[in-house]
Amino acid sequence: MDAQYRFSGDLAEIDREWVHKSISEQSYWAPGRSRSRQDAAIDGSRNFGVYDNASNRQVAFARMVTDGVTFAWLCDVFVDPGVRGRGIGAMLISGIVNHCRPLGLRRIALSTNDAHGLYSKFGFAPLALTGAWMERLDQPNS
């Protein structure tokens, strides 16, 4: 990939309006998520983006919920449909993995319906102990 795009983990660069619009209107996992919930999620997470160098426009986003020592949950991974197929997703995940490497996290978990091929390139695999993992689902307030 050329230098047209760059990765950043700087919260100050996150375009909250773009992130909210993208996640709430175009994702399969959080349709209709309110702006206040999205902002609270950003504020409670480590956040990452990929930006177009020429326009400084954000074209990808992901956030990670973590204790910063042992475990992280990678979520809200989104790449603008207009730039998909250009390696932006790979740049985003590579940047996140490199950002987290010094933390020594034992496990980074994620859930995806459609990007297994991308994540497997960075060492993600199906859960080894599927019977050990549990979840509790509630209907969140928008």
PDB file of C-alpha atoms in Angstrom:
ATOM      1  CA  MET A   1       0.000   0.000   0.000  1.00  0.00           C
ATOM      2  CA  ASP A   2       1.302   3.449  -0.833  1.00  0.00           C
ATOM      3  CA  ALA A   3       1.476   6.307   1.631  1.00  0.00           C
ATOM      4  CA  GLN A   4      -2.004   7.528   0.716  1.00  0.00           C
ATOM      5  CA  TYR A   5      -3.324   6.282   4.066  1.00  0.00           C
ATOM      6  CA  ARG A   6      -2.011   6.244   7.625  1.00  0.00           C
ATOM      7  CA  PHE A   7      -2.894   4.446  10.849  1.00  0.00           C
ATOM      8  CA  SER A   8      -3.348   6.292  14.149  1.00  0.00           C
ATOM      9  CA  GLY A   9      -4.222   5.415  17.725  1.00  0.00           C
ATOM     10  CA  ASP A  10      -4.711   9.050  18.700  1.00  0.00           C
ATOM     11  CA  LEU A  11      -8.147   9.630  20.239  1.00  0.00           C
ATOM     12  CA  ALA A  12      -8.028  13.312  19.260  1.00  0.00           C
ATOM     13  CA  GLU A  13      -8.109  12.312  15.577  1.00  0.00           C
ATOM     14  CA  ILE A  14     -11.288  10.235  15.788  1.00  0.00           C
ATOM     15  CA  ASP A  15     -14.101  11.790  13.751  1.00  0.00           C
ATOM     16  CA  ARG A  16     -16.935  10.937  16.139  1.00  0.00           C
ATOM     17  CA  GLU A  17     -19.633  12.074  13.744  1.00  0.00           C
ATOM     18  CA  TRP A  18     -18.298   9.846  10.943  1.00  0.00           C
ATOM     19  CA  VAL A  19     -17.891   6.908  13.332  1.00  0.00           C
ATOM     20  CA  HIS A  20     -21.442   7.255  14.653  1.00  0.00           C
ATOM     21  CA  LYS A  21     -22.963   7.583  11.201  1.00  0.00           C
ATOM     22  CA  SER A  22     -20.965   4.617   9.896  1.00  0.00           C
ATOM     23  CA  ILE A  23     -21.680   2.279  12.801  1.00  0.00           C
ATOM     24  CA  SER A  24     -25.327   3.228  13.332  1.00  0.00           C
ATOM     25  CA  GLU A  25     -26.306   3.315   9.647  1.00  0.00           C
ATOM     26  CA  GLN A  26     -24.050   0.794   7.898  1.00  0.00           C
ATOM     27  CA  SER A  27     -23.020  -1.912  10.372  1.00  0.00           C
ATOM     28  CA  TYR A  28     -24.873  -5.186  10.867  1.00  0.00           C
ATOM     29  CA  TRP A  29     -24.024  -5.285  14.594  1.00  0.00           C
ATOM     30  CA  ALA A  30     -25.234  -1.879  15.842  1.00  0.00           C
ATOM     31  CA  PRO A  31     -27.942  -0.439  13.586  1.00  0.00           C
ATOM     32  CA  GLY A  32     -29.568   2.565  15.187  1.00  0.00           C
ATOM     33  CA  ARG A  33     -26.976   2.958  17.941  1.00  0.00           C
ATOM     34  CA  SER A  34     -27.446   6.417  19.428  1.00  0.00           C
ATOM     35  CA  ARG A  35     -24.742   9.050  19.251  1.00  0.00           C
ATOM     36  CA  SER A  36     -24.559   9.247  23.051  1.00  0.00           C
ATOM     37  CA  ARG A  37     -23.977   5.471  23.314  1.00  0.00           C
ATOM     38  CA  GLN A  38     -21.344   5.589  20.570  1.00  0.00           C
ATOM     39  CA  ASP A  39     -19.538   8.489  22.264  1.00  0.00           C
ATOM     40  CA  ALA A  40     -19.634   6.642  25.605  1.00  0.00           C
ATOM     41  CA  ALA A  41     -18.215   3.530  23.908  1.00  0.00           C
ATOM     42  CA  ILE A  42     -15.403   5.590  22.391  1.00  0.00           C
ATOM     43  CA  ASP A  43     -14.673   7.239  25.736  1.00  0.00           C
ATOM     44  CA  GLY A  44     -14.427   3.841  27.452  1.00  0.00           C
ATOM     45  CA  SER A  45     -12.122   2.278  24.853  1.00  0.00           C
ATOM     46  CA  ARG A  46      -8.815   2.549  23.060  1.00  0.00           C
ATOM     47  CA  ASN A  47      -9.612   3.840  19.581  1.00  0.00           C
ATOM     48  CA  PHE A  48      -7.909   3.458  16.231  1.00  0.00           C
ATOM     49  CA  GLY A  49      -8.378   4.897  12.793  1.00  0.00           C
ATOM     50  CA  VAL A  50      -7.028   4.980   9.277  1.00  0.00           C
ATOM     51  CA  TYR A  51      -6.971   8.352   7.548  1.00  0.00           C
ATOM     52  CA  ASP A  52      -6.514   9.588   4.001  1.00  0.00           C
ATOM     53  CA  ASN A  53      -3.323  11.652   4.035  1.00  0.00           C
ATOM     54  CA  ALA A  54      -4.471  14.076   1.340  1.00  0.00           C
ATOM     55  CA  SER A  55      -7.783  15.032   2.955  1.00  0.00           C
ATOM     56  CA  ASN A  56      -7.162  13.837   6.547  1.00  0.00           C
ATOM     57  CA  ARG A  57     -10.599  12.163   6.252  1.00  0.00           C
ATOM     58  CA  GLN A  58     -11.174   9.105   8.428  1.00  0.00           C
ATOM     59  CA  VAL A  59     -11.806   5.963   6.366  1.00  0.00           C
ATOM     60  CA  ALA A  60     -11.672   3.212   9.013  1.00  0.00           C
ATOM     61  CA  PHE A  61     -12.310   2.775  12.721  1.00  0.00           C
ATOM     62  CA  ALA A  62     -11.982   0.175  15.443  1.00  0.00           C
ATOM     63  CA  ARG A  63     -12.064   0.260  19.200  1.00  0.00           C
ATOM     64  CA  MET A  64     -10.667  -2.027  21.837  1.00  0.00           C
ATOM     65  CA  VAL A  65     -12.018  -2.588  25.324  1.00  0.00           C
ATOM     66  CA  THR A  66      -9.137  -3.727  27.507  1.00  0.00           C
ATOM     67  CA  ASP A  67      -7.541  -3.738  30.925  1.00  0.00           C
ATOM     68  CA  GLY A  68      -4.281  -3.043  29.074  1.00  0.00           C
ATOM     69  CA  VAL A  69      -2.556  -6.021  30.688  1.00  0.00           C
ATOM     70  CA  THR A  70      -4.220  -9.388  30.067  1.00  0.00           C
ATOM     71  CA  PHE A  71      -7.270  -9.192  27.796  1.00  0.00           C
ATOM     72  CA  ALA A  72      -8.843  -7.103  25.045  1.00  0.00           C
ATOM     73  CA  TRP A  73     -12.058  -7.174  23.042  1.00  0.00           C
ATOM     74  CA  LEU A  74     -11.708  -5.770  19.517  1.00  0.00           C
ATOM     75  CA  CYS A  75     -14.986  -4.345  18.269  1.00  0.00           C
ATOM     76  CA  ASP A  76     -16.744  -1.836  16.026  1.00  0.00           C
ATOM     77  CA  VAL A  77     -14.283  -2.521  13.211  1.00  0.00           C
ATOM     78  CA  PHE A  78     -15.511  -0.588  10.197  1.00  0.00           C
ATOM     79  CA  VAL A  79     -13.988   0.369   6.840  1.00  0.00           C
ATOM     80  CA  ASP A  80     -15.711   2.931   4.623  1.00  0.00           C
ATOM     81  CA  PRO A  81     -17.327   0.999   1.732  1.00  0.00           C
ATOM     82  CA  GLY A  82     -15.815   3.460  -0.745  1.00  0.00           C
ATOM     83  CA  VAL A  83     -12.257   2.379   0.083  1.00  0.00           C
ATOM     84  CA  ARG A  84     -12.717  -1.332   0.710  1.00  0.00           C
ATOM     85  CA  GLY A  85     -10.428  -3.615  -1.250  1.00  0.00           C
ATOM     86  CA  ARG A  86      -7.424  -1.291  -0.913  1.00  0.00           C
ATOM     87  CA  GLY A  87      -5.796  -2.892   2.130  1.00  0.00           C
ATOM     88  CA  ILE A  88      -7.308  -0.433   4.608  1.00  0.00           C
ATOM     89  CA  GLY A  89      -8.688  -3.197   6.844  1.00  0.00           C
ATOM     90  CA  ALA A  90      -5.307  -4.926   6.884  1.00  0.00           C
ATOM     91  CA  MET A  91      -3.596  -1.627   7.734  1.00  0.00           C
ATOM     92  CA  LEU A  92      -6.056  -1.092  10.593  1.00  0.00           C
ATOM     93  CA  ILE A  93      -5.672  -4.581  12.094  1.00  0.00           C
ATOM     94  CA  SER A  94      -1.898  -4.583  11.636  1.00  0.00           C
ATOM     95  CA  GLY A  95      -1.660  -1.217  13.383  1.00  0.00           C
ATOM     96  CA  ILE A  96      -3.795  -2.453  16.279  1.00  0.00           C
ATOM     97  CA  VAL A  97      -1.791  -5.676  16.681  1.00  0.00           C
ATOM     98  CA  ASN A  98       1.489  -3.711  16.645  1.00  0.00           C
ATOM     99  CA  HIS A  99       0.064  -1.147  19.092  1.00  0.00           C
ATOM    100  CA  CYS A 100      -0.934  -3.935  21.504  1.00  0.00           C
ATOM    101  CA  ARG A 101       2.193  -6.089  21.229  1.00  0.00           C
ATOM    102  CA  PRO A 102       4.127  -4.175  23.949  1.00  0.00           C
ATOM    103  CA  LEU A 103       1.188  -4.627  26.354  1.00  0.00           C
ATOM    104  CA  GLY A 104       1.730  -8.381  26.468  1.00  0.00           C
ATOM    105  CA  LEU A 105      -1.989  -9.150  26.239  1.00  0.00           C
ATOM    106  CA  ARG A 106      -2.652 -12.867  26.587  1.00  0.00           C
ATOM    107  CA  ARG A 107      -5.834 -12.768  24.537  1.00  0.00           C
ATOM    108  CA  ILE A 108      -7.518 -10.444  22.053  1.00  0.00           C
ATOM    109  CA  ALA A 109     -11.056 -11.568  21.238  1.00  0.00           C
ATOM    110  CA  LEU A 110     -13.438 -10.447  18.526  1.00  0.00           C
ATOM    111  CA  SER A 111     -16.621 -11.496  16.824  1.00  0.00           C
ATOM    112  CA  THR A 112     -17.242 -11.254  13.091  1.00  0.00           C
ATOM    113  CA  ASN A 113     -19.786 -12.549  10.613  1.00  0.00           C
ATOM    114  CA  ASP A 114     -17.806 -11.852   7.471  1.00  0.00           C
ATOM    115  CA  ALA A 115     -14.097 -11.042   7.860  1.00  0.00           C
ATOM    116  CA  HIS A 116     -12.503 -14.290   9.044  1.00  0.00           C
ATOM    117  CA  GLY A 117      -9.967 -14.206   6.198  1.00  0.00           C
ATOM    118  CA  LEU A 118      -8.693 -10.768   7.182  1.00  0.00           C
ATOM    119  CA  TYR A 119      -8.339 -11.569  10.876  1.00  0.00           C
ATOM    120  CA  SER A 120      -6.686 -14.958  10.295  1.00  0.00           C
ATOM    121  CA  LYS A 121      -3.798 -13.164   8.539  1.00  0.00           C
ATOM    122  CA  PHE A 122      -3.012 -11.572  11.912  1.00  0.00           C
ATOM    123  CA  GLY A 123      -3.194 -14.727  14.017  1.00  0.00           C
ATOM    124  CA  PHE A 124      -6.877 -14.740  14.966  1.00  0.00           C
ATOM    125  CA  ALA A 125      -8.524 -18.169  14.983  1.00  0.00           C
ATOM    126  CA  PRO A 126     -11.850 -19.659  16.093  1.00  0.00           C
ATOM    127  CA  LEU A 127     -12.163 -20.116  19.858  1.00  0.00           C
ATOM    128  CA  ALA A 128     -10.275 -23.172  21.068  1.00  0.00           C
ATOM    129  CA  LEU A 129     -12.555 -23.632  24.081  1.00  0.00           C
ATOM    130  CA  THR A 130     -15.961 -22.751  22.705  1.00  0.00           C
ATOM    131  CA  GLY A 131     -17.710 -24.579  25.532  1.00  0.00           C
ATOM    132  CA  ALA A 132     -15.823 -22.532  28.124  1.00  0.00           C
ATOM    133  CA  TRP A 133     -16.981 -19.155  26.794  1.00  0.00           C
ATOM    134  CA  MET A 134     -20.361 -17.839  27.850  1.00  0.00           C
ATOM    135  CA  GLU A 135     -22.314 -14.666  27.216  1.00  0.00           C
ATOM    136  CA  ARG A 136     -25.297 -12.830  28.607  1.00  0.00           C
ATOM    137  CA  LEU A 137     -27.314 -10.796  26.117  1.00  0.00           C
ATOM    138  CA  ASP A 138     -29.631  -7.929  27.003  1.00  0.00           C
ATOM    139  CA  GLN A 139     -31.505  -5.522  24.785  1.00  0.00           C
ATOM    140  CA  PRO A 140     -29.534  -2.275  25.164  1.00  0.00           C
ATOM    141  CA  ASN A 141     -31.197   1.091  25.249  1.00  0.00           C
ATOM    142  CA  SER A 142     -30.553   3.048  22.088  1.00  0.00           C
TER     143      SER A 142
END
